[in-house]
Amino acid sequence: MTRAIGYAALDPATPLQPFPFERRALRDNDVSLRIRYCGVCHSDLHSCRNDWGNARYPLVPGHEIVGEVTAVGPAVTRHRVGDRVAVGCLVDSCMACPSCEISHEHQCEAGSTGTYNGKDRVTGELTLGGYSDHIVVREEFVLKVPDRLDLARAAPILCAGITTWSPLRRFKVGKGSRIAVVGLGGLGHMGVKLAVGLGADVTVITTSAGKTADALALGASAVLLSTDREAMKAANRRFDFILDTVPVQHDVAPYVRLLRPEGALVMVGAIDALPSFHSGLLLGGNKVLAGSAIGGIAETQELLDFCAAHDIHPDCEMISMQDINHAWERMERADVKYRFVIDMASLEQDRA
Ligand code: NAP
Ligand code: ZN
């Protein structure tokens, strides 16, 4: 076992605080990595606040992890000490079911193991995530960070990136696609960059007029204010595909109306009840309303390689671990440009 230091929520109401704990001794197929940077996902906040009713405490969040390998178990073949590596939202799965066989580990029929708030498959212990100085993970769930990616700006690819990439690929977004991204936050801004990278024409639909210039700079060709009824009406039937990243319960009908016939709206945000929704909105126009959760390991590696090849880096605002509670307050006000990333060197201050 090794001593670790991280930040944990001890209950749904109190701020995150320094939390010393033990990481497991390396199993034969484990990799230990020093965490250099960890992105801050809105799901970290939902989880710690117990918004989804399944939180177990102490909860150390963080599933956008990048760093370097410091030790490997004797059976590890994929990674070596010193390699630049990453861990996303998953640290294990059954590896035998039909989903795992096609590298859809996140859809594991036996249930995949989350990087935090999950249950270790061997000991049953609670998994503790990336707001910490190091982590021990089974080698198959450790990804390679290509040399051309800047480590300090790569972390958000591991969740914000893959969560938007996976539905873009599934619905074959590419050259000639006219799409919209709803909500310009961590996920949304990656959705824009990746869709532009795939050759699509992208509109940002936002509640924040002040984000217009940023949306265009990210590569969007247009911006639509969701509060502008006339502009929304004028955009009726405009898009082949819409990615909805809004983190709170909301009415999707105004967005479904913006789909062309055969178009698809994919929800990746807020896990909540849909307010009353008339099915006629889908039937007329053969429209698809779908959901999507993160992505598998192979697809995440494909994305890291795509980002390296296309020089796509998330827009990161670097913070110290000690700033996390303030960063969360800002995230709740939609004041993020466009992903907070924690510099784990700052944890030294809490090691006393
Ligand atoms: P975020 O950085 O906070 O961004 C969310 C954006 O949504 C905000 O910046 C804002 O953009 C918009 N928004 C906020 N409140 C809104 C409201 N009341 N009405 C309409 N728009 C609003 O969050 P994130 O990290 O991107 O995560 C987004 C959601 O995806 C969260 O619910 C998160 O838990 C979820 N998530 C899902 C998966 C998955 O696997 N499906 C993975 C990761 C995260 P504008 O200012 O442009 O309006
Ligand atoms: Zn996330």
CSV table of C-alpha atoms and ligand atoms in Angstrom, one decimal:
chain,number,residue,atom,x,y,z
A,1,MET,CA,0.0,0.0,0.0
A,2,THR,CA,1.1,3.6,-0.6
A,3,ARG,CA,0.1,6.7,1.2
A,4,ALA,CA,-1.9,9.1,-1.0
A,5,ILE,CA,-3.3,12.6,-0.5
A,6,GLY,CA,-6.3,13.9,-2.2
A,7,TYR,CA,-9.4,16.0,-1.8
A,8,ALA,CA,-12.7,14.4,-0.7
A,9,ALA,CA,-16.3,15.2,-0.1
A,10,LEU,CA,-17.3,13.7,3.3
A,11,ASP,CA,-21.0,14.3,2.8
A,12,PRO,CA,-23.2,16.1,0.2
A,13,ALA,CA,-23.2,19.5,1.9
A,14,THR,CA,-19.7,20.4,3.1
A,15,PRO,CA,-16.8,21.7,0.9
A,16,LEU,CA,-14.2,19.3,-0.5
A,17,GLN,CA,-11.3,19.0,2.0
A,18,PRO,CA,-7.8,17.4,2.2
A,19,PHE,CA,-8.0,13.7,2.7
A,20,PRO,CA,-5.1,11.3,3.3
A,21,PHE,CA,-5.7,7.7,2.3
A,22,GLU,CA,-4.0,4.5,1.1
A,23,ARG,CA,-3.8,3.2,-2.5
A,24,ARG,CA,-3.6,-0.5,-2.9
A,25,ALA,CA,-0.4,-2.4,-3.4
A,26,LEU,CA,0.2,-3.2,-7.1
A,27,ARG,CA,-1.5,-6.3,-8.4
A,28,ASP,CA,0.4,-8.2,-11.2
A,29,ASN,CA,-1.4,-6.3,-13.9
A,30,ASP,CA,-1.6,-2.8,-12.3
A,31,VAL,CA,0.1,0.4,-13.2
A,32,SER,CA,0.7,3.2,-10.7
A,33,LEU,CA,0.8,6.7,-12.0
A,34,ARG,CA,1.7,10.0,-10.6
A,35,ILE,CA,-1.2,12.4,-11.4
A,36,ARG,CA,0.1,15.6,-12.9
A,37,TYR,CA,-3.3,17.1,-13.9
A,38,CYS,CA,-6.9,16.3,-13.4
A,39,GLY,CA,-9.8,18.0,-15.2
A,40,VAL,CA,-12.9,19.2,-13.3
A,41,CYS,CA,-16.1,17.7,-14.7
A,42,HIS,CA,-19.7,18.8,-13.8
A,43,SER,CA,-20.3,15.1,-12.9
A,44,ASP,CA,-17.7,15.5,-10.1
A,45,LEU,CA,-20.0,18.1,-8.5
A,46,HIS,CA,-23.2,16.1,-9.2
A,47,SER,CA,-21.6,13.0,-7.6
A,48,CYS,CA,-20.3,14.8,-4.5
A,49,ARG,CA,-23.7,16.6,-3.9
A,50,ASN,CA,-25.4,13.2,-4.3
A,51,ASP,CA,-27.6,14.6,-7.2
A,52,TRP,CA,-27.9,11.0,-8.5
A,53,GLY,CA,-28.7,9.4,-5.2
A,54,ASN,CA,-25.8,6.9,-5.3
A,55,ALA,CA,-22.9,8.7,-3.6
A,56,ARG,CA,-20.7,6.9,-1.1
A,57,TYR,CA,-18.4,8.9,1.1
A,58,PRO,CA,-15.6,9.7,1.5
A,59,LEU,CA,-15.9,10.6,-2.2
A,60,VAL,CA,-12.6,11.6,-4.0
A,61,PRO,CA,-13.8,12.7,-7.5
A,62,GLY,CA,-11.8,13.2,-10.7
A,63,HIS,CA,-11.9,11.2,-13.9
A,64,GLU,CA,-9.9,13.3,-16.3
A,65,ILE,CA,-6.5,12.1,-15.2
A,66,VAL,CA,-3.1,12.5,-16.9
A,67,GLY,CA,0.3,11.8,-15.6
A,68,GLU,CA,3.4,9.5,-15.7
A,69,VAL,CA,3.9,5.8,-14.9
A,70,THR,CA,5.9,5.4,-11.7
A,71,ALA,CA,5.6,1.6,-11.2
A,72,VAL,CA,4.2,-1.5,-13.0
A,73,GLY,CA,3.2,-4.9,-11.8
A,74,PRO,CA,5.2,-7.9,-13.0
A,75,ALA,CA,2.7,-8.9,-15.7
A,76,VAL,CA,2.2,-5.5,-17.2
A,77,THR,CA,3.1,-5.4,-20.9
A,78,ARG,CA,1.5,-2.2,-22.3
A,79,HIS,CA,3.1,0.5,-20.2
A,80,ARG,CA,6.6,1.3,-18.8
A,81,VAL,CA,7.9,3.5,-16.1
A,82,GLY,CA,8.1,7.1,-17.4
A,83,ASP,CA,5.4,6.7,-20.0
A,84,ARG,CA,2.9,9.6,-20.4
A,85,VAL,CA,-0.5,8.0,-19.7
A,86,ALA,CA,-4.1,8.8,-18.9
A,87,VAL,CA,-7.1,7.4,-17.0
A,88,GLY,CA,-10.7,8.4,-17.8
A,89,CYS,CA,-14.0,7.5,-16.2
A,90,LEU,CA,-13.5,3.7,-16.0
A,91,VAL,CA,-10.9,1.6,-14.1
A,92,ASP,CA,-12.3,-1.9,-14.7
A,93,SER,CA,-15.0,-4.1,-16.3
A,94,CYS,CA,-15.7,-7.8,-16.7
A,95,MET,CA,-13.7,-8.0,-20.0
A,96,ALA,CA,-15.7,-11.0,-21.1
A,97,CYS,CA,-19.2,-9.9,-22.0
A,98,PRO,CA,-20.3,-9.0,-25.5
A,99,SER,CA,-19.9,-5.3,-24.8
A,100,CYS,CA,-16.4,-5.7,-23.3
A,101,GLU,CA,-15.4,-7.9,-26.3
A,102,ILE,CA,-16.0,-4.9,-28.6
A,103,SER,CA,-14.3,-2.5,-26.2
A,104,HIS,CA,-17.6,-1.0,-25.0
A,105,GLU,CA,-16.4,-1.5,-21.5
A,106,HIS,CA,-18.6,1.4,-20.3
A,107,GLN,CA,-21.5,-0.8,-21.3
A,108,CYS,CA,-20.2,-3.9,-19.5
A,109,GLU,CA,-23.1,-6.2,-18.8
A,110,ALA,CA,-21.8,-6.9,-15.3
A,111,GLY,CA,-21.4,-3.2,-14.7
A,112,SER,CA,-18.2,-1.3,-15.3
A,113,THR,CA,-16.1,0.1,-12.4
A,114,GLY,CA,-16.1,3.9,-12.2
A,115,THR,CA,-12.8,5.7,-11.4
A,116,TYR,CA,-14.5,7.1,-8.4
A,117,ASN,CA,-17.6,6.1,-6.3
A,118,GLY,CA,-17.2,2.6,-7.9
A,119,LYS,CA,-16.6,-0.8,-6.2
A,120,ASP,CA,-13.3,-2.5,-6.8
A,121,ARG,CA,-13.9,-5.9,-8.4
A,122,VAL,CA,-11.4,-7.7,-6.2
A,123,THR,CA,-11.9,-6.2,-2.8
A,124,GLY,CA,-15.2,-4.5,-3.0
A,125,GLU,CA,-13.6,-1.3,-1.7
A,126,LEU,CA,-14.7,2.1,-2.8
A,127,THR,CA,-12.7,3.5,-5.8
A,128,LEU,CA,-11.2,6.9,-5.2
A,129,GLY,CA,-10.6,9.2,-8.1
A,130,GLY,CA,-8.1,11.7,-9.6
A,131,TYR,CA,-8.3,14.7,-7.2
A,132,SER,CA,-5.2,13.0,-5.7
A,133,ASP,CA,-1.5,12.6,-6.1
A,134,HIS,CA,-1.4,9.1,-7.6
A,135,ILE,CA,-3.6,6.3,-8.6
A,136,VAL,CA,-3.3,2.5,-9.2
A,137,VAL,CA,-5.2,1.1,-12.2
A,138,ARG,CA,-5.4,-2.2,-14.1
A,139,GLU,CA,-3.2,-1.7,-17.3
A,140,GLU,CA,-6.0,-2.2,-19.9
A,141,PHE,CA,-7.7,0.9,-18.5
A,142,VAL,CA,-4.6,3.1,-18.8
A,143,LEU,CA,-4.4,5.0,-22.1
A,144,LYS,CA,-1.4,6.3,-23.9
A,145,VAL,CA,-1.0,10.1,-24.3
A,146,PRO,CA,0.6,10.8,-27.7
A,147,ASP,CA,3.8,12.9,-27.6
A,148,ARG,CA,2.2,15.7,-29.6
A,149,LEU,CA,-0.4,16.4,-26.9
A,150,ASP,CA,0.5,18.9,-24.2
A,151,LEU,CA,0.0,17.1,-20.9
A,152,ALA,CA,-1.1,20.2,-19.1
A,153,ARG,CA,-4.0,20.6,-21.6
A,154,ALA,CA,-4.9,17.0,-22.3
A,155,ALA,CA,-6.9,15.9,-19.3
A,156,PRO,CA,-10.4,17.0,-20.4
A,157,ILE,CA,-10.1,14.8,-23.4
A,158,LEU,CA,-10.7,11.8,-21.0
A,159,CYS,CA,-14.3,12.7,-20.2
A,160,ALA,CA,-15.5,15.9,-21.9
A,161,GLY,CA,-13.7,14.7,-25.0
A,162,ILE,CA,-14.9,11.1,-25.2
A,163,THR,CA,-18.4,11.9,-24.1
A,164,THR,CA,-18.9,14.2,-27.1
A,165,TRP,CA,-16.7,12.3,-29.5
A,166,SER,CA,-18.6,9.0,-29.1
A,167,PRO,CA,-22.0,10.3,-30.2
A,168,LEU,CA,-20.4,12.4,-33.0
A,169,ARG,CA,-18.9,9.2,-34.4
A,170,ARG,CA,-22.0,7.1,-33.8
A,171,PHE,CA,-24.2,9.5,-35.8
A,172,LYS,CA,-21.5,9.8,-38.5
A,173,VAL,CA,-21.0,13.6,-38.1
A,174,GLY,CA,-18.5,14.8,-40.7
A,175,LYS,CA,-18.1,16.9,-43.8
A,176,GLY,CA,-21.5,18.2,-45.0
A,177,SER,CA,-23.2,17.7,-41.5
A,178,ARG,CA,-24.9,20.7,-40.1
A,179,ILE,CA,-25.0,20.3,-36.3
A,180,ALA,CA,-25.6,22.2,-33.1
A,181,VAL,CA,-24.1,22.0,-29.7
A,182,VAL,CA,-26.3,23.1,-26.8
A,183,GLY,CA,-24.4,24.5,-23.8
A,184,LEU,CA,-20.9,25.9,-24.1
A,185,GLY,CA,-19.2,24.4,-21.1
A,186,GLY,CA,-16.6,21.7,-20.7
A,187,LEU,CA,-18.4,19.1,-22.8
A,188,GLY,CA,-19.9,21.7,-25.2
A,189,HIS,CA,-16.6,23.3,-26.1
A,190,MET,CA,-15.0,19.9,-26.8
A,191,GLY,CA,-18.1,19.0,-28.9
A,192,VAL,CA,-17.5,22.1,-31.0
A,193,LYS,CA,-13.8,21.5,-31.5
A,194,LEU,CA,-14.2,17.8,-32.3
A,195,ALA,CA,-17.1,18.3,-34.7
A,196,VAL,CA,-15.2,21.1,-36.5
A,197,GLY,CA,-12.2,18.7,-36.6
A,198,LEU,CA,-14.5,16.2,-38.3
A,199,GLY,CA,-15.5,18.7,-40.9
A,200,ALA,CA,-19.0,19.6,-39.7
A,201,ASP,CA,-20.6,23.0,-39.8
A,202,VAL,CA,-21.3,23.8,-36.1
A,203,THR,CA,-23.8,26.2,-34.4
A,204,VAL,CA,-23.5,26.9,-30.7
A,205,ILE,CA,-26.8,27.2,-28.8
A,206,THR,CA,-26.2,29.0,-25.6
A,207,THR,CA,-27.9,30.9,-22.7
A,208,SER,CA,-24.9,33.2,-22.5
A,209,ALA,CA,-24.7,36.0,-25.0
A,210,GLY,CA,-21.3,36.8,-23.7
A,211,LYS,CA,-19.9,33.5,-25.1
A,212,THR,CA,-20.5,34.4,-28.8
A,213,ALA,CA,-17.0,35.5,-29.6
A,214,ASP,CA,-15.6,32.4,-27.9
A,215,ALA,CA,-17.9,30.1,-29.8
A,216,LEU,CA,-16.8,31.6,-33.1
A,217,ALA,CA,-13.1,31.4,-32.0
A,218,LEU,CA,-13.6,27.7,-31.2
A,219,GLY,CA,-14.7,27.1,-34.8
A,220,ALA,CA,-18.5,27.5,-34.7
A,221,SER,CA,-20.0,29.2,-37.8
A,222,ALA,CA,-23.0,30.6,-35.9
A,223,VAL,CA,-24.4,31.2,-32.4
A,224,LEU,CA,-28.0,31.0,-31.4
A,225,LEU,CA,-29.3,32.4,-28.1
A,226,SER,CA,-31.8,29.9,-26.7
A,227,THR,CA,-33.7,32.7,-25.0
A,228,ASP,CA,-34.3,34.5,-28.4
A,229,ARG,CA,-37.6,33.0,-29.5
A,230,GLU,CA,-37.5,34.6,-32.9
A,231,ALA,CA,-34.0,33.3,-33.7
A,232,MET,CA,-35.0,29.8,-32.4
A,233,LYS,CA,-38.1,29.8,-34.6
A,234,ALA,CA,-36.0,30.8,-37.6
A,235,ALA,CA,-33.7,27.8,-37.0
A,236,ASN,CA,-36.6,25.4,-37.3
A,237,ARG,CA,-35.5,22.1,-39.1
A,238,ARG,CA,-32.0,23.4,-39.6
A,239,PHE,CA,-29.8,20.7,-38.0
A,240,ASP,CA,-28.9,17.1,-38.8
A,241,PHE,CA,-27.7,16.5,-35.3
A,242,ILE,CA,-27.8,18.2,-32.0
A,243,LEU,CA,-25.7,17.5,-29.0
A,244,ASP,CA,-27.4,18.6,-25.7
A,245,THR,CA,-24.9,19.1,-22.8
A,246,VAL,CA,-27.2,21.1,-20.5
A,247,PRO,CA,-26.5,20.0,-16.9
A,248,VAL,CA,-29.9,20.6,-15.3
A,249,GLN,CA,-33.4,19.4,-16.0
A,250,HIS,CA,-34.8,21.1,-19.1
A,251,ASP,CA,-37.4,20.9,-21.9
A,252,VAL,CA,-35.8,19.3,-25.0
A,253,ALA,CA,-38.8,20.1,-27.2
A,254,PRO,CA,-37.4,23.5,-28.4
A,255,TYR,CA,-34.3,21.7,-29.6
A,256,VAL,CA,-36.1,18.8,-31.2
A,257,ARG,CA,-38.0,21.3,-33.3
A,258,LEU,CA,-34.6,22.4,-34.8
A,259,LEU,CA,-33.9,19.0,-36.2
A,260,ARG,CA,-34.3,18.2,-39.9
A,261,PRO,CA,-36.3,15.1,-40.9
A,262,GLU,CA,-34.2,12.0,-39.9
A,263,GLY,CA,-32.2,14.2,-37.5
A,264,ALA,CA,-31.0,13.1,-34.1
A,265,LEU,CA,-30.7,14.8,-30.8
A,266,VAL,CA,-28.4,13.2,-28.3
A,267,MET,CA,-28.5,14.0,-24.6
A,268,VAL,CA,-25.3,13.7,-22.6
A,269,GLY,CA,-26.0,16.1,-19.8
A,270,ALA,CA,-28.3,16.1,-16.7
A,271,ILE,CA,-29.5,12.7,-15.7
A,272,ASP,CA,-33.1,13.6,-14.8
A,273,ALA,CA,-36.7,13.3,-15.8
A,274,LEU,CA,-37.7,14.8,-19.1
A,275,PRO,CA,-40.5,17.3,-18.7
A,276,SER,CA,-43.6,16.3,-20.5
A,277,PHE,CA,-42.7,15.7,-24.1
A,278,HIS,CA,-45.1,15.2,-27.0
A,279,SER,CA,-44.1,12.1,-29.1
A,280,GLY,CA,-45.5,13.8,-32.2
A,281,LEU,CA,-42.4,15.9,-32.2
A,282,LEU,CA,-40.4,12.8,-32.9
A,283,LEU,CA,-42.8,11.0,-35.2
A,284,GLY,CA,-43.2,13.9,-37.6
A,285,GLY,CA,-39.9,13.9,-39.3
A,286,ASN,CA,-38.7,10.4,-38.2
A,287,LYS,CA,-36.5,12.0,-35.5
A,288,VAL,CA,-34.3,10.3,-33.0
A,289,LEU,CA,-33.9,11.2,-29.4
A,290,ALA,CA,-31.0,9.4,-27.9
A,291,GLY,CA,-28.6,9.3,-25.0
A,292,SER,CA,-24.9,8.7,-24.7
A,293,ALA,CA,-22.5,7.9,-21.9
A,294,ILE,CA,-18.8,8.4,-22.1
A,295,GLY,CA,-17.1,5.9,-24.4
A,296,GLY,CA,-15.0,2.7,-24.5
A,297,ILE,CA,-11.3,2.3,-24.0
A,298,ALA,CA,-10.4,1.8,-27.7
A,299,GLU,CA,-12.6,4.7,-28.7
A,300,THR,CA,-10.9,6.9,-26.1
A,301,GLN,CA,-7.5,6.0,-27.4
A,302,GLU,CA,-8.7,6.7,-31.0
A,303,LEU,CA,-9.8,10.2,-29.7
A,304,LEU,CA,-6.4,10.9,-28.0
A,305,ASP,CA,-4.7,10.0,-31.3
A,306,PHE,CA,-7.2,12.2,-33.3
A,307,CYS,CA,-6.6,15.2,-31.0
A,308,ALA,CA,-2.8,14.7,-31.4
A,309,ALA,CA,-3.1,14.4,-35.2
A,310,HIS,CA,-5.3,17.5,-35.5
A,311,ASP,CA,-3.7,19.6,-32.7
A,312,ILE,CA,-6.9,19.7,-30.8
A,313,HIS,CA,-6.4,20.7,-27.1
A,314,PRO,CA,-9.2,21.6,-24.6
A,315,ASP,CA,-9.2,25.2,-23.4
A,316,CYS,CA,-8.1,24.8,-19.8
A,317,GLU,CA,-8.0,27.2,-16.9
A,318,MET,CA,-5.4,25.9,-14.5
A,319,ILE,CA,-6.2,25.9,-10.8
A,320,SER,CA,-4.6,24.8,-7.5
A,321,MET,CA,-6.3,21.9,-5.6
A,322,GLN,CA,-7.0,24.4,-2.9
A,323,ASP,CA,-9.2,26.5,-5.3
A,324,ILE,CA,-11.6,23.6,-6.1
A,325,ASN,CA,-14.6,24.8,-4.1
A,326,HIS,CA,-14.5,28.2,-5.7
A,327,ALA,CA,-14.1,26.6,-9.1
A,328,TRP,CA,-17.2,24.5,-8.5
A,329,GLU,CA,-19.2,27.6,-7.6
A,330,ARG,CA,-18.1,29.2,-10.9
A,331,MET,CA,-19.0,26.0,-12.8
A,332,GLU,CA,-22.5,26.2,-11.3
A,333,ARG,CA,-22.8,29.8,-12.7
A,334,ALA,CA,-21.7,28.6,-16.2
A,335,ASP,CA,-18.6,30.6,-15.7
A,336,VAL,CA,-16.0,28.2,-17.0
A,337,LYS,CA,-13.7,28.9,-20.0
A,338,TYR,CA,-13.9,26.1,-20.7
A,339,ARG,CA,-12.6,23.4,-18.3
A,340,PHE,CA,-10.9,23.8,-15.0
A,341,VAL,CA,-7.8,21.6,-14.7
A,342,ILE,CA,-6.1,21.0,-11.3
A,343,ASP,CA,-2.4,21.2,-11.2
A,344,MET,CA,-1.6,18.4,-8.8
A,345,ALA,CA,1.8,19.8,-7.8
A,346,SER,CA,-0.4,22.1,-5.6
A,347,LEU,CA,-1.2,19.1,-3.4
A,348,GLU,CA,2.3,19.4,-1.8
A,349,GLN,CA,0.8,22.2,0.4
A,350,ASP,CA,-1.5,19.7,2.0
A,351,ARG,CA,1.0,17.0,2.6
A,352,ALA,CA,2.3,18.3,6.0
B,1,NAP,P1,-20.4,22.6,-17.6
B,1,NAP,O1,-18.9,22.8,-17.9
B,1,NAP,O2,-20.9,23.2,-16.3
B,1,NAP,O3,-21.2,23.2,-18.8
B,1,NAP,C1,-22.6,23.1,-18.9
B,1,NAP,C2,-23.1,24.3,-19.8
B,1,NAP,O4,-24.5,24.2,-20.0
B,1,NAP,C3,-22.9,25.7,-19.2
B,1,NAP,O5,-21.6,26.2,-19.4
B,1,NAP,C4,-24.0,26.5,-19.9
B,1,NAP,O6,-23.6,26.8,-21.2
B,1,NAP,C5,-25.1,25.5,-20.0
B,1,NAP,N1,-26.1,25.6,-18.9
B,1,NAP,C6,-25.8,25.7,-17.6
B,1,NAP,N2,-27.0,25.8,-16.9
B,1,NAP,C7,-27.9,25.9,-17.8
B,1,NAP,C8,-29.4,26.0,-17.8
B,1,NAP,N3,-30.0,26.2,-16.6
B,1,NAP,N4,-30.1,26.0,-18.9
B,1,NAP,C9,-29.5,25.9,-20.1
B,1,NAP,N5,-28.1,25.8,-20.2
B,1,NAP,C10,-27.4,25.7,-19.1
B,1,NAP,O7,-20.7,21.1,-17.5
B,1,NAP,P2,-20.0,19.8,-18.3
B,1,NAP,O8,-18.9,19.3,-17.4
B,1,NAP,O9,-19.9,20.2,-19.7
B,1,NAP,O10,-21.2,18.7,-18.1
B,1,NAP,C11,-22.4,18.9,-18.7
B,1,NAP,C12,-23.4,17.8,-18.3
B,1,NAP,O11,-22.9,16.6,-18.8
B,1,NAP,C13,-23.4,17.6,-16.7
B,1,NAP,O12,-24.7,17.3,-16.4
B,1,NAP,C14,-22.5,16.4,-16.6
B,1,NAP,O13,-22.8,15.6,-15.4
B,1,NAP,C15,-22.9,15.6,-17.8
B,1,NAP,N6,-21.9,14.6,-18.2
B,1,NAP,C16,-22.3,13.5,-18.8
B,1,NAP,C17,-21.4,12.5,-19.3
B,1,NAP,C18,-22.0,11.3,-20.0
B,1,NAP,O14,-21.3,10.3,-20.0
B,1,NAP,N7,-23.1,11.4,-20.6
B,1,NAP,C19,-20.1,12.7,-19.1
B,1,NAP,C20,-19.6,13.9,-18.5
B,1,NAP,C21,-20.5,14.8,-18.1
B,1,NAP,P3,-24.1,28.2,-21.8
B,1,NAP,O15,-23.5,29.3,-20.9
B,1,NAP,O16,-23.5,28.1,-23.2
B,1,NAP,O17,-25.6,28.2,-21.8
B,2,ZN,ZN,-16.9,13.7,-16.5
